[in-house]
């Protein structure tokens, strides 16, 4: 292997590159998504409202660590002692633990899939929180948004499967947009680097099928790079784009490291 290309948004991309280099891998950051503030006045107003009114909800579901960080970036109302916090994986749960600690809220109120789960997603979170899902309960989903990506009923995108399961059970579901995802497409100065990074021995770490849209129309014909992805849906998108080989791992950094070592041997 010549290089690992990390496509996560900053600042995570730089942190992952540093961790990989410390383990002896040649790694470079190439973020394909940028995390930005909500764009519209209604999005910002709704976010401000729920920062004050979150204690009226029985549970808050955060779709990602970015959702946690952006939601807690401003002052929240004091804790009510009962609201639960749902996380689809350990990265989001870790961000929640850090954000809730100053509020005096412990990790015992965070729900996430078991650490031994085969995948970290809504489907594996569901058995953990299903007992909380009852008619009349109130759920706030804190998530991101992309241009032209609204689902038509709730602001933002993310975790539609879980939302529909909760609605079917009689839960009152609300949502707010805590951040915007913006594609970072390659510019003219990136094209030679793109050719270098798509040859044999290059492995791209892909954690979002949406991020791959930034490469559409730019991926070189005959590219031999491989993709290490963190979900079956991302694997399908990577194959469609033209990655020569696709391998799947759970999204935690430690699991990605193990997958790289198992797949390619030690750096």
GROMACS .gro file of C-alpha atoms in nm:
model
  267
    1UNK     CA    1   0.000   0.000   0.000
    2UNK     CA    2   0.133   0.346  -0.089
    3UNK     CA    3  -0.115   0.580   0.078
    4UNK     CA    4  -0.434   0.605   0.284
    5UNK     CA    5  -0.659   0.895   0.178
    6UNK     CA    6  -0.888   1.022   0.456
    7UNK     CA    7  -1.203   1.191   0.325
    8UNK     CA    8  -1.380   1.279   0.652
    9UNK     CA    9  -1.466   1.646   0.718
   10UNK     CA   10  -1.222   1.858   0.914
   11UNK     CA   11  -1.112   1.857   1.190
   12UNK     CA   12  -1.166   1.478   1.197
   13UNK     CA   13  -0.964   1.426   0.878
   14UNK     CA   14  -0.651   1.574   1.031
   15UNK     CA   15  -0.695   1.375   1.354
   16UNK     CA   16  -0.734   1.050   1.161
   17UNK     CA   17  -0.429   1.126   0.944
   18UNK     CA   18  -0.221   1.191   1.255
   19UNK     CA   19  -0.337   0.865   1.413
   20UNK     CA   20  -0.260   0.668   1.097
   21UNK     CA   21   0.085   0.823   1.062
   22UNK     CA   22   0.161   0.740   1.425
   23UNK     CA   23   0.090   0.376   1.337
   24UNK     CA   24   0.330   0.395   1.042
   25UNK     CA   25   0.087   0.448   0.756
   26UNK     CA   26   0.142   0.703   0.479
   27UNK     CA   27  -0.175   0.909   0.503
   28UNK     CA   28  -0.315   1.230   0.355
   29UNK     CA   29  -0.633   1.427   0.424
   30UNK     CA   30  -0.869   1.497   0.136
   31UNK     CA   31  -1.201   1.610   0.290
   32UNK     CA   32  -1.492   1.567   0.050
   33UNK     CA   33  -1.745   1.739   0.277
   34UNK     CA   34  -1.738   2.066   0.470
   35UNK     CA   35  -1.944   2.114   0.787
   36UNK     CA   36  -2.106   2.459   0.791
   37UNK     CA   37  -2.367   2.646   0.993
   38UNK     CA   38  -2.735   2.621   0.893
   39UNK     CA   39  -2.799   2.844   0.591
   40UNK     CA   40  -3.153   2.972   0.627
   41UNK     CA   41  -3.326   3.188   0.883
   42UNK     CA   42  -3.591   2.921   0.956
   43UNK     CA   43  -3.319   2.661   1.018
   44UNK     CA   44  -3.133   2.891   1.257
   45UNK     CA   45  -3.456   2.991   1.435
   46UNK     CA   46  -3.561   2.628   1.477
   47UNK     CA   47  -3.220   2.534   1.614
   48UNK     CA   48  -3.233   2.823   1.863
   49UNK     CA   49  -3.583   2.715   1.970
   50UNK     CA   50  -3.483   2.357   2.040
   51UNK     CA   51  -3.172   2.459   2.232
   52UNK     CA   52  -3.415   2.620   2.476
   53UNK     CA   53  -3.696   2.364   2.453
   54UNK     CA   54  -3.503   2.036   2.444
   55UNK     CA   55  -3.617   1.942   2.794
   56UNK     CA   56  -3.974   1.906   2.661
   57UNK     CA   57  -3.861   1.592   2.474
   58UNK     CA   58  -3.833   1.241   2.611
   59UNK     CA   59  -3.530   1.171   2.393
   60UNK     CA   60  -3.287   1.350   2.161
   61UNK     CA   61  -3.141   1.154   1.870
   62UNK     CA   62  -2.812   1.286   1.730
   63UNK     CA   63  -2.722   1.156   1.384
   64UNK     CA   64  -2.347   1.225   1.415
   65UNK     CA   65  -2.075   1.378   1.628
   66UNK     CA   66  -2.108   1.696   1.418
   67UNK     CA   67  -2.474   1.720   1.519
   68UNK     CA   68  -2.374   1.701   1.885
   69UNK     CA   69  -2.099   1.959   1.854
   70UNK     CA   70  -2.313   2.208   1.665
   71UNK     CA   71  -2.620   2.167   1.885
   72UNK     CA   72  -2.421   2.221   2.204
   73UNK     CA   73  -2.218   2.510   2.058
   74UNK     CA   74  -2.456   2.756   2.225
   75UNK     CA   75  -2.620   2.777   2.568
   76UNK     CA   76  -2.887   2.520   2.645
   77UNK     CA   77  -3.166   2.522   2.900
   78UNK     CA   78  -3.089   2.345   3.230
   79UNK     CA   79  -3.128   1.969   3.248
   80UNK     CA   80  -3.463   1.815   3.344
   81UNK     CA   81  -3.311   1.497   3.483
   82UNK     CA   82  -3.492   1.256   3.249
   83UNK     CA   83  -3.435   1.316   2.876
   84UNK     CA   84  -3.242   1.034   2.706
   85UNK     CA   85  -2.975   1.087   2.441
   86UNK     CA   86  -2.950   0.846   2.147
   87UNK     CA   87  -2.632   0.791   1.946
   88UNK     CA   88  -2.591   0.559   1.644
   89UNK     CA   89  -2.228   0.480   1.727
   90UNK     CA   90  -1.935   0.533   1.963
   91UNK     CA   91  -1.809   0.851   1.795
   92UNK     CA   92  -2.141   1.025   1.849
   93UNK     CA   93  -2.169   0.881   2.200
   94UNK     CA   94  -1.821   1.010   2.285
   95UNK     CA   95  -1.912   1.358   2.159
   96UNK     CA   96  -2.231   1.344   2.368
   97UNK     CA   97  -2.041   1.244   2.680
   98UNK     CA   98  -1.809   1.542   2.638
   99UNK     CA   99  -2.095   1.784   2.567
  100UNK     CA  100  -2.318   1.662   2.852
  101UNK     CA  101  -2.053   1.654   3.123
  102UNK     CA  102  -2.058   2.036   3.181
  103UNK     CA  103  -2.437   2.006   3.224
  104UNK     CA  104  -2.392   1.745   3.495
  105UNK     CA  105  -2.542   1.470   3.280
  106UNK     CA  106  -2.376   1.130   3.301
  107UNK     CA  107  -2.314   0.862   3.041
  108UNK     CA  108  -2.591   0.651   3.196
  109UNK     CA  109  -2.843   0.858   2.996
  110UNK     CA  110  -2.674   0.790   2.660
  111UNK     CA  111  -2.807   0.501   2.451
  112UNK     CA  112  -2.599   0.348   2.169
  113UNK     CA  113  -2.559   0.009   1.998
  114UNK     CA  114  -2.351  -0.249   2.188
  115UNK     CA  115  -1.978  -0.206   2.131
  116UNK     CA  116  -1.966  -0.559   1.990
  117UNK     CA  117  -2.239  -0.480   1.730
  118UNK     CA  118  -2.152  -0.575   1.374
  119UNK     CA  119  -2.237  -0.223   1.260
  120UNK     CA  120  -2.307   0.116   1.415
  121UNK     CA  121  -2.630   0.249   1.265
  122UNK     CA  122  -2.999   0.303   1.335
  123UNK     CA  123  -3.085  -0.063   1.284
  124UNK     CA  124  -2.845  -0.168   1.561
  125UNK     CA  125  -2.953   0.118   1.787
  126UNK     CA  126  -3.317   0.017   1.760
  127UNK     CA  127  -3.311  -0.287   1.995
  128UNK     CA  128  -3.148  -0.068   2.260
  129UNK     CA  129  -3.408   0.210   2.255
  130UNK     CA  130  -3.718   0.016   2.143
  131UNK     CA  131  -3.846   0.000   2.502
  132UNK     CA  132  -3.858   0.381   2.512
  133UNK     CA  133  -4.065   0.399   2.194
  134UNK     CA  134  -4.425   0.430   2.309
  135UNK     CA  135  -4.732   0.625   2.192
  136UNK     CA  136  -4.724   0.986   2.302
  137UNK     CA  137  -4.348   0.997   2.365
  138UNK     CA  138  -4.163   1.291   2.211
  139UNK     CA  139  -3.841   1.264   2.011
  140UNK     CA  140  -3.620   1.539   1.871
  141UNK     CA  141  -3.382   1.437   1.591
  142UNK     CA  142  -3.079   1.665   1.560
  143UNK     CA  143  -2.925   1.625   1.216
  144UNK     CA  144  -2.761   1.784   0.916
  145UNK     CA  145  -2.887   1.903   0.581
  146UNK     CA  146  -2.765   1.911   0.224
  147UNK     CA  147  -2.870   2.126  -0.068
  148UNK     CA  148  -3.184   1.986  -0.225
  149UNK     CA  149  -3.195   1.696   0.016
  150UNK     CA  150  -3.496   1.763   0.240
  151UNK     CA  151  -3.728   1.465   0.285
  152UNK     CA  152  -4.037   1.683   0.252
  153UNK     CA  153  -4.172   1.640   0.608
  154UNK     CA  154  -3.895   1.714   0.858
  155UNK     CA  155  -3.600   1.952   0.830
  156UNK     CA  156  -3.270   1.795   0.730
  157UNK     CA  157  -3.170   1.440   0.641
  158UNK     CA  158  -3.052   1.136   0.832
  159UNK     CA  159  -3.189   0.833   1.018
  160UNK     CA  160  -3.515   0.815   0.821
  161UNK     CA  161  -3.550   0.444   0.900
  162UNK     CA  162  -3.548   0.507   1.274
  163UNK     CA  163  -3.778   0.808   1.241
  164UNK     CA  164  -4.037   0.602   1.052
  165UNK     CA  165  -4.022   0.323   1.309
  166UNK     CA  166  -4.081   0.573   1.588
  167UNK     CA  167  -4.369   0.741   1.406
  168UNK     CA  168  -4.531   0.406   1.337
  169UNK     CA  169  -4.521   0.338   1.712
  170UNK     CA  170  -4.701   0.665   1.788
  171UNK     CA  171  -4.400   0.878   1.886
  172UNK     CA  172  -4.424   1.251   1.814
  173UNK     CA  173  -4.109   1.323   1.612
  174UNK     CA  174  -3.958   1.667   1.559
  175UNK     CA  175  -3.628   1.757   1.391
  176UNK     CA  176  -3.387   2.045   1.364
  177UNK     CA  177  -3.087   2.117   1.142
  178UNK     CA  178  -2.770   2.174   1.342
  179UNK     CA  179  -2.532   2.196   1.045
  180UNK     CA  180  -2.502   2.190   0.667
  181UNK     CA  181  -2.297   1.944   0.462
  182UNK     CA  182  -2.128   2.106   0.164
  183UNK     CA  183  -1.948   1.911  -0.109
  184UNK     CA  184  -1.584   1.997  -0.174
  185UNK     CA  185  -1.526   1.915  -0.539
  186UNK     CA  186  -1.173   1.889  -0.681
  187UNK     CA  187  -1.047   2.206  -0.847
  188UNK     CA  188  -0.796   2.241  -1.132
  189UNK     CA  189  -0.506   2.235  -0.886
  190UNK     CA  190  -0.626   1.897  -0.754
  191UNK     CA  191  -0.642   1.702  -1.079
  192UNK     CA  192  -0.277   1.591  -1.089
  193UNK     CA  193  -0.297   1.488  -0.723
  194UNK     CA  194  -0.618   1.300  -0.798
  195UNK     CA  195  -0.440   1.096  -1.063
  196UNK     CA  196  -0.162   1.014  -0.818
  197UNK     CA  197  -0.409   0.917  -0.546
  198UNK     CA  198  -0.619   0.684  -0.763
  199UNK     CA  199  -0.348   0.441  -0.873
  200UNK     CA  200  -0.286   0.091  -0.746
  201UNK     CA  201  -0.196   0.079  -0.377
  202UNK     CA  202  -0.403   0.385  -0.281
  203UNK     CA  203  -0.683   0.327  -0.027
  204UNK     CA  204  -0.956   0.585   0.027
  205UNK     CA  205  -1.140   0.586   0.361
  206UNK     CA  206  -1.503   0.669   0.282
  207UNK     CA  207  -1.752   0.732   0.564
  208UNK     CA  208  -2.036   0.892   0.363
  209UNK     CA  209  -2.200   0.797   0.034
  210UNK     CA  210  -2.291   1.163  -0.006
  211UNK     CA  211  -1.923   1.257   0.002
  212UNK     CA  212  -1.863   1.046  -0.308
  213UNK     CA  213  -2.078   1.288  -0.506
  214UNK     CA  214  -1.785   1.531  -0.489
  215UNK     CA  215  -1.583   1.290  -0.704
  216UNK     CA  216  -1.850   1.223  -0.967
  217UNK     CA  217  -1.730   1.341  -1.306
  218UNK     CA  218  -1.372   1.366  -1.178
  219UNK     CA  219  -1.283   1.002  -1.105
  220UNK     CA  220  -1.020   0.897  -1.364
  221UNK     CA  221  -1.101   0.617  -1.607
  222UNK     CA  222  -0.901   0.310  -1.523
  223UNK     CA  223  -0.844   0.415  -1.162
  224UNK     CA  224  -0.710   0.128  -0.952
  225UNK     CA  225  -0.757   0.273  -0.604
  226UNK     CA  226  -0.943   0.076  -0.338
  227UNK     CA  227  -1.203   0.197  -0.088
  228UNK     CA  228  -1.240   0.111   0.279
  229UNK     CA  229  -1.599   0.202   0.365
  230UNK     CA  230  -1.802   0.204   0.685
  231UNK     CA  231  -2.147   0.087   0.569
  232UNK     CA  232  -2.299  -0.137   0.298
  233UNK     CA  233  -2.475   0.162   0.136
  234UNK     CA  234  -2.140   0.340   0.102
  235UNK     CA  235  -1.988   0.024  -0.045
  236UNK     CA  236  -2.250   0.022  -0.320
  237UNK     CA  237  -2.187   0.389  -0.403
  238UNK     CA  238  -1.809   0.333  -0.410
  239UNK     CA  239  -1.845   0.045  -0.656
  240UNK     CA  240  -2.070   0.255  -0.879
  241UNK     CA  241  -1.814   0.537  -0.881
  242UNK     CA  242  -1.543   0.298  -0.999
  243UNK     CA  243  -1.326   0.189  -0.707
  244UNK     CA  244  -1.135  -0.122  -0.807
  245UNK     CA  245  -1.186  -0.295  -0.472
  246UNK     CA  246  -1.417  -0.221  -0.179
  247UNK     CA  247  -1.378  -0.349   0.177
  248UNK     CA  248  -1.608  -0.271   0.469
  249UNK     CA  249  -1.529  -0.196   0.836
  250UNK     CA  250  -1.714  -0.044   1.128
  251UNK     CA  251  -1.671   0.338   1.144
  252UNK     CA  252  -1.461   0.357   1.461
  253UNK     CA  253  -1.096   0.447   1.402
  254UNK     CA  254  -0.973   0.135   1.583
  255UNK     CA  255  -1.184  -0.086   1.354
  256UNK     CA  256  -1.055   0.097   1.046
  257UNK     CA  257  -0.698   0.039   1.166
  258UNK     CA  258  -0.762  -0.332   1.214
  259UNK     CA  259  -0.925  -0.358   0.872
  260UNK     CA  260  -0.627  -0.191   0.705
  261UNK     CA  261  -0.383  -0.423   0.880
  262UNK     CA  262  -0.588  -0.733   0.804
  263UNK     CA  263  -0.638  -0.633   0.444
  264UNK     CA  264  -0.292  -0.504   0.358
  265UNK     CA  265  -0.071  -0.623   0.641
  266UNK     CA  266   0.134  -0.391   0.860
  267UNK     CA  267   0.234  -0.053   0.711
   0.00000   0.00000   0.00000
